[in-house]
Coordinates of C-alpha atoms and ligand atoms in Angstrom, one line a residue:
M1 CA 0.0 0.0 0.0
I2 CA 2.3 2.6 -1.4
F3 CA 0.9 6.2 -1.1
G4 CA 4.0 8.0 0.0
S5 CA 5.1 9.4 -3.3
D6 CA 4.8 8.7 -7.0
N7 CA 8.6 8.4 -7.1
Q8 CA 8.3 5.2 -5.1
A9 CA 7.0 3.6 -8.2
G10 CA 9.3 2.0 -10.7
A11 CA 9.5 2.8 -14.4
S12 CA 7.2 1.7 -17.3
E13 CA 8.3 -1.1 -19.5
R14 CA 8.3 1.2 -22.6
V15 CA 10.7 3.6 -20.8
L16 CA 12.9 0.7 -19.6
A17 CA 13.1 -0.8 -23.1
A18 CA 14.0 2.6 -24.6
I19 CA 16.9 3.0 -22.2
T20 CA 18.2 -0.5 -23.0
E21 CA 17.9 0.1 -26.7
A22 CA 19.7 3.5 -26.4
Y23 CA 22.8 1.9 -25.0
R24 CA 23.2 -0.9 -27.5
C25 CA 25.3 1.2 -29.8
H26 CA 27.7 4.1 -29.9
D27 CA 26.5 7.7 -30.0
D28 CA 27.9 11.2 -29.4
A29 CA 28.3 12.4 -25.8
Y30 CA 27.3 15.5 -23.8
G31 CA 23.9 15.9 -25.4
D32 CA 25.1 15.8 -29.0
D33 CA 23.5 12.4 -29.4
H34 CA 20.5 11.4 -31.5
H35 CA 18.2 10.8 -28.6
T36 CA 18.6 14.3 -27.2
A37 CA 17.8 15.7 -30.6
A38 CA 14.8 13.4 -31.0
A39 CA 13.5 14.4 -27.6
N40 CA 13.7 18.1 -28.5
E41 CA 11.7 17.3 -31.7
V42 CA 9.1 15.3 -29.8
L43 CA 8.7 18.1 -27.3
R44 CA 8.3 20.6 -30.1
A45 CA 5.5 18.5 -31.6
T46 CA 3.9 17.9 -28.2
F47 CA 3.8 21.5 -27.2
D48 CA 3.3 22.7 -30.8
T49 CA 6.0 25.4 -30.7
D50 CA 9.7 26.0 -31.4
L51 CA 11.1 25.4 -27.9
E52 CA 14.6 24.4 -26.7
A53 CA 15.0 21.7 -24.0
Y54 CA 17.7 20.5 -21.7
F55 CA 17.7 17.4 -19.6
V56 CA 18.7 16.5 -16.0
S57 CA 18.0 13.7 -13.5
S58 CA 16.1 15.5 -10.7
G59 CA 13.3 18.0 -10.5
T60 CA 15.3 20.0 -8.0
A61 CA 18.2 20.4 -10.4
A62 CA 15.7 21.4 -13.1
N63 CA 14.1 24.1 -11.0
M64 CA 17.4 25.5 -9.7
L65 CA 18.9 25.6 -13.2
A66 CA 15.8 27.1 -14.8
L67 CA 15.6 29.8 -12.2
S68 CA 19.3 30.6 -12.5
A69 CA 18.6 31.4 -16.2
M70 CA 15.7 33.7 -15.3
V71 CA 16.8 35.9 -12.4
Q72 CA 19.9 37.8 -11.2
P73 CA 21.5 37.2 -7.8
W74 CA 19.7 40.3 -6.4
D75 CA 16.3 39.2 -7.6
G76 CA 13.4 37.4 -6.0
V77 CA 11.1 34.6 -7.1
I78 CA 7.5 34.8 -6.0
C79 CA 6.0 31.5 -5.2
H80 CA 3.2 29.6 -3.3
H81 CA 3.9 29.3 0.4
Q82 CA 4.2 25.5 0.0
A83 CA 6.3 25.6 -3.2
H84 CA 8.9 22.9 -3.7
V85 CA 11.4 25.6 -4.6
L86 CA 10.8 27.3 -1.2
L87 CA 10.5 24.3 1.2
D88 CA 12.0 21.2 -0.4
E89 CA 15.1 22.2 -2.2
S90 CA 17.2 23.3 0.8
T91 CA 19.1 26.5 -0.3
G92 CA 19.6 25.2 -3.8
P93 CA 17.6 27.8 -5.7
S94 CA 19.6 30.6 -3.9
L95 CA 22.9 28.8 -4.5
F96 CA 22.2 28.3 -8.2
T97 CA 20.9 31.8 -8.8
G98 CA 23.8 33.3 -6.9
G99 CA 21.7 34.5 -4.1
A100 CA 18.1 35.2 -5.3
A101 CA 15.4 35.0 -2.6
M102 CA 12.3 32.8 -2.7
M103 CA 9.4 35.0 -1.8
P104 CA 6.2 33.1 -0.7
V105 CA 2.8 34.7 -1.2
P106 CA 1.7 35.1 2.5
E107 CA -1.9 34.1 2.0
R108 CA -2.5 30.6 3.3
D109 CA -4.6 29.3 0.4
V110 CA -4.3 26.0 -1.4
R111 CA -3.7 27.8 -4.7
L112 CA -2.0 30.9 -6.0
N113 CA -4.5 33.5 -7.0
P114 CA -3.8 36.5 -9.1
Q115 CA -5.2 39.0 -6.6
A116 CA -2.9 37.7 -3.8
V117 CA 0.1 37.9 -6.1
E118 CA -0.9 41.4 -7.3
S119 CA -1.4 42.6 -3.7
M120 CA 1.9 41.2 -2.6
L121 CA 3.7 42.9 -5.5
G122 CA 1.9 46.1 -4.5
R123 CA 3.2 45.8 -1.0
L124 CA 6.8 45.1 -1.8
P125 CA 9.3 47.9 -1.0
A126 CA 10.6 49.5 -4.1
D127 CA 13.6 51.4 -3.0
A128 CA 16.2 50.1 -5.4
P129 CA 18.9 48.9 -4.9
H130 CA 18.1 48.4 -1.2
N131 CA 15.4 45.7 -1.5
V132 CA 14.9 42.4 -3.2
R133 CA 13.6 43.0 -6.8
A134 CA 10.9 40.5 -7.7
R135 CA 11.8 39.2 -11.1
A136 CA 10.0 35.9 -11.5
L137 CA 6.8 34.1 -10.6
S138 CA 7.0 30.4 -10.1
I139 CA 3.7 28.4 -10.5
T140 CA 3.5 24.7 -9.8
Q141 CA 1.2 22.5 -12.0
A142 CA -0.3 20.2 -10.7
N143 CA 0.0 22.4 -7.7
E144 CA 1.5 21.9 -4.2
C145 CA -1.9 20.9 -2.8
G146 CA -3.0 18.5 -5.5
Q147 CA -5.1 21.0 -7.4
V148 CA -4.8 22.0 -11.0
Y149 CA -4.9 25.5 -12.7
A150 CA -7.1 25.8 -15.8
A151 CA -5.5 27.6 -18.8
D152 CA -7.3 30.8 -18.1
E153 CA -6.1 30.8 -14.5
I154 CA -2.5 30.3 -15.6
A155 CA -3.0 33.2 -18.1
A156 CA -4.5 35.4 -15.3
L157 CA -1.4 34.7 -13.1
T158 CA 1.1 35.4 -15.9
A159 CA -0.8 38.6 -16.8
V160 CA -0.1 39.9 -13.3
A161 CA 3.5 38.8 -13.6
R162 CA 4.0 40.5 -17.0
H163 CA 2.5 43.7 -15.7
A164 CA 5.2 43.8 -13.0
N165 CA 7.9 42.8 -15.4
L166 CA 8.3 39.3 -14.0
R167 CA 9.2 36.2 -15.9
V168 CA 7.2 33.0 -15.4
H169 CA 8.6 29.7 -14.3
L170 CA 6.4 26.6 -14.2
D171 CA 7.3 23.7 -11.9
G172 CA 5.8 20.8 -13.8
A173 CA 7.0 17.9 -11.7
R174 CA 3.4 16.6 -12.1
F175 CA 2.4 18.5 -15.3
A176 CA 1.3 15.2 -16.9
N177 CA -1.3 14.7 -14.2
A178 CA -2.6 18.2 -14.7
V179 CA -2.9 17.8 -18.5
A180 CA -4.7 14.5 -18.0
A181 CA -7.0 16.0 -15.4
L182 CA -7.9 19.0 -17.5
D183 CA -7.8 17.3 -20.9
V184 CA -6.4 20.3 -22.6
H185 CA -3.5 20.8 -25.0
P186 CA -0.2 21.1 -23.2
G187 CA 0.6 24.3 -25.1
D188 CA -2.6 25.9 -23.7
L189 CA -1.3 25.4 -20.2
T190 CA 2.1 26.8 -20.9
W191 CA 3.5 29.1 -23.6
R192 CA 0.1 30.1 -24.9
A193 CA -0.8 31.1 -21.4
G194 CA 2.4 33.1 -20.9
V195 CA 4.8 30.6 -19.3
D196 CA 8.5 31.4 -20.3
V197 CA 10.3 28.3 -18.9
M198 CA 9.0 25.1 -17.5
C199 CA 10.4 22.1 -15.8
L200 CA 8.7 19.0 -17.1
G201 CA 9.0 16.0 -14.9
A202 CA 8.8 12.5 -16.2
T203 CA 10.4 10.7 -13.2
K204 CA 7.3 10.6 -11.0
N205 CA 5.2 9.4 -13.9
G206 CA 6.9 6.3 -15.3
A207 CA 10.5 7.3 -16.1
V208 CA 13.6 6.2 -14.3
A209 CA 15.1 9.7 -13.9
A210 CA 14.3 12.3 -16.5
E211 CA 13.3 16.0 -16.2
A212 CA 13.3 18.5 -19.0
I213 CA 14.0 22.2 -18.7
V214 CA 11.9 23.6 -21.5
F215 CA 12.6 27.1 -22.8
F216 CA 9.5 28.6 -24.5
D217 CA 11.4 31.9 -24.5
R218 CA 14.5 30.7 -26.2
S219 CA 16.4 33.9 -25.4
L220 CA 16.6 32.7 -21.8
A221 CA 18.5 29.6 -22.9
D222 CA 21.6 31.6 -24.0
D223 CA 24.6 30.0 -22.4
F224 CA 22.5 27.4 -20.6
G225 CA 25.1 24.7 -21.6
Y226 CA 27.6 26.5 -19.4
R227 CA 25.1 26.4 -16.5
L228 CA 24.7 22.7 -16.9
K229 CA 28.4 22.1 -17.2
R230 CA 29.6 24.2 -14.2
T231 CA 27.0 22.7 -11.9
G232 CA 27.9 19.1 -12.9
H233 CA 24.7 18.5 -14.8
L234 CA 26.1 18.0 -18.3
T235 CA 25.8 14.2 -18.3
S236 CA 28.3 12.5 -20.6
K237 CA 26.1 9.7 -21.8
A238 CA 23.2 12.1 -22.0
R239 CA 21.1 9.9 -24.3
L240 CA 19.7 8.5 -21.0
Y241 CA 17.3 11.4 -20.8
G242 CA 16.4 11.7 -24.5
A243 CA 15.6 8.1 -24.8
Q244 CA 13.3 8.2 -21.8
F245 CA 11.5 11.3 -23.0
V246 CA 10.9 10.0 -26.5
A247 CA 9.4 6.8 -25.2
W248 CA 7.4 8.6 -22.5
L249 CA 5.8 11.1 -24.9
A250 CA 5.2 8.7 -27.8
D251 CA 1.6 7.7 -28.5
D252 CA 0.5 9.7 -25.4
H253 CA 2.1 7.2 -23.1
W254 CA 2.8 9.9 -20.6
L255 CA -0.9 10.9 -20.5
D256 CA -2.0 7.2 -20.3
L257 CA 0.2 6.8 -17.2
A258 CA -1.0 10.0 -15.7
R259 CA -4.7 9.2 -16.3
H260 CA -4.1 5.9 -14.5
A261 CA -2.6 7.7 -11.5
N262 CA -5.4 10.3 -11.5
A263 CA -8.1 7.5 -11.7
A264 CA -6.5 5.7 -8.8
A265 CA -6.6 9.0 -6.8
E266 CA -10.3 9.4 -7.7
R267 CA -11.0 5.9 -6.5
L268 CA -9.2 6.6 -3.2
R269 CA -11.1 9.9 -2.8
R270 CA -14.4 8.0 -3.3
E271 CA -13.5 5.5 -0.7
L272 CA -12.5 8.3 1.8
A273 CA -16.0 9.7 1.7
D274 CA -17.1 6.6 3.7
L275 CA -14.1 5.8 5.9
P276 CA -13.9 6.4 9.6
G277 CA -11.1 8.4 11.2
I278 CA -9.9 9.9 8.0
R279 CA -11.3 12.7 5.8
L280 CA -10.3 14.8 2.8
A281 CA -8.6 18.0 3.8
W282 CA -9.7 19.8 0.6
A283 CA -10.7 19.0 -2.9
C284 CA -8.0 17.7 -5.2
Q285 CA -8.0 16.9 -8.9
S286 CA -4.6 15.3 -9.6
N287 CA -2.9 12.2 -8.2
E288 CA -2.2 13.9 -4.8
T289 CA -4.8 13.7 -2.0
F290 CA -4.5 15.4 1.3
V291 CA -6.3 14.0 4.4
L292 CA -6.8 14.7 8.0
V293 CA -6.3 11.5 9.9
D294 CA -6.7 10.5 13.6
R295 CA -3.2 10.2 14.9
P296 CA -3.6 6.7 16.4
L297 CA -5.1 5.5 13.1
F298 CA -2.2 7.0 11.2
E299 CA 0.2 5.1 13.5
S300 CA -1.7 1.8 13.1
L301 CA -1.8 2.2 9.3
T302 CA 1.9 2.9 9.1
A303 CA 2.6 -0.2 11.3
A304 CA 0.4 -2.2 9.0
G305 CA 2.6 -1.3 6.0
V306 CA 0.8 1.7 4.6
S307 CA 3.3 4.3 3.2
M308 CA 1.9 7.8 3.4
Y309 CA 3.7 11.0 4.6
E310 CA 2.7 13.3 7.4
W311 CA 2.5 16.7 5.7
Y312 CA 3.3 20.3 6.6
P313 CA 0.4 21.5 8.8
D314 CA 0.8 25.0 7.3
A315 CA -0.5 23.6 4.0
L316 CA -4.0 23.8 5.6
P317 CA -6.0 26.9 4.5
A318 CA -6.0 29.7 7.1
D319 CA -9.7 29.1 7.9
E320 CA -9.3 25.3 8.7
R321 CA -7.6 23.8 11.7
I322 CA -6.3 20.4 12.6
G323 CA -7.9 18.7 15.5
D324 CA -5.8 18.1 18.6
D325 CA -5.4 14.4 17.9
E326 CA -5.3 14.6 14.1
L327 CA -2.6 15.2 11.6
L328 CA -2.4 16.3 8.0
A329 CA -1.1 13.6 5.6
R330 CA -0.4 13.4 1.9
M331 CA -1.4 10.3 -0.2
V332 CA 0.0 10.0 -3.7
T333 CA -1.1 7.5 -6.3
S334 CA 1.0 6.6 -9.4
W335 CA 0.9 5.0 -12.8
A336 CA 1.5 1.7 -10.9
T337 CA -1.2 2.0 -8.2
S338 CA -3.7 -0.9 -8.6
D339 CA -7.4 -0.8 -7.7
A340 CA -6.6 -3.7 -5.3
E341 CA -4.1 -1.5 -3.5
V342 CA -6.7 1.3 -3.0
D343 CA -9.2 -1.3 -1.8
A344 CA -6.7 -2.9 0.6
F345 CA -6.1 0.6 2.0
A346 CA -9.8 1.1 2.6
A347 CA -10.0 -2.3 4.3
A348 CA -7.0 -1.5 6.5
V349 CA -8.7 1.8 7.6
R350 CA -11.9 0.0 8.5
A351 CA -9.9 -2.7 10.4
H352 CA -7.8 -0.2 12.4
A353 CA -10.1 2.7 13.0
H354 CA -10.5 3.3 16.8
Ligands
PLP401 C1 6.3 20.1 -6.9 C2 7.6 19.4 -7.1 N1 8.6 19.9 -7.8 C3 9.8 19.3 -8.0 C4 10.0 18.1 -7.4 C5 11.3 17.4 -7.8 O1 12.0 16.9 -6.8 P1 13.2 15.9 -7.0 O2 14.4 16.7 -6.9 O3 13.0 15.0 -5.8 O4 13.1 15.2 -8.3 C6 9.0 17.5 -6.7 C7 9.3 16.2 -6.0 O5 8.8 15.9 -5.0 C8 7.8 18.1 -6.5 O6 6.8 17.6 -5.8

């Protein structure tokens, strides 16, 4: 009963076969190989635009490198108060950008909203060069709290950013789940809605380790090769990433995997409606589900082999509170979650509820 994270899952047979195939022969090194070129082509076709992509093995590396190409050391990146770039990447984004600050929107909401971003921008001190200069907005899709932003919501956020001369970064570690949930063209959720650079994650959704830094604004990719090299991210046998991306994107495999993960989450959420001692913390639309669980039940479930993570209590919206003997937990389904696993979880809750 694995609900800790979607990166606990393995990799799809198609992706595994593509990696094996890619290493049967010689090819050029450091990203000059056929697979890297093919992945760029497939990404251009998928997003329907003339983008430029680079590849790394972790989402953290992708975010840090992307931001380093978007802001100066004296700049700030506005983000959600639960953003991965703020809470889960140590001081990496500051290190890679040469010192830029991550600036959380103070409102405790489960999603970024344009008014909150606008009002934060309006309140920032503007006494240059004494203050931090906000220069980028980072949006996560699917978001930190398991929700998705429709294309017009992304466009509304990027409009506020543009108005304040901010560039827009999209953390798409679970972008596939968002596209699958919304059933819209990936271009509509990104460059057509004003996103400049996105990090597209495949690792959590069926790849071994493959994250793309996708430049819709190609001018920001100038010298990006140097950024990869000097941070140790220019992989010599770089075909690893290209091969995974080509197989992952082919025939909508990425969306089939994400649809499966989302459907498993829907099944889980349906079960939760009738389970004792555990309840949905807020509505979710992707493969992440947040629950409030009785603490003794959480401990019994963990002892019974359920993997799920206790989560940051601050993720809860400002008008909600956690009961004294409750905790907030995150449950994530993946492309590999079976119906039987969800059913076994529901049975375990019924057996252990106090
Ligand atoms: C929103 C988000 N961004 C990025 C990442 C990438 O993290 P990692 O460096 O573990 O691949 C994650 C992984 O948990 C994530 O949830």
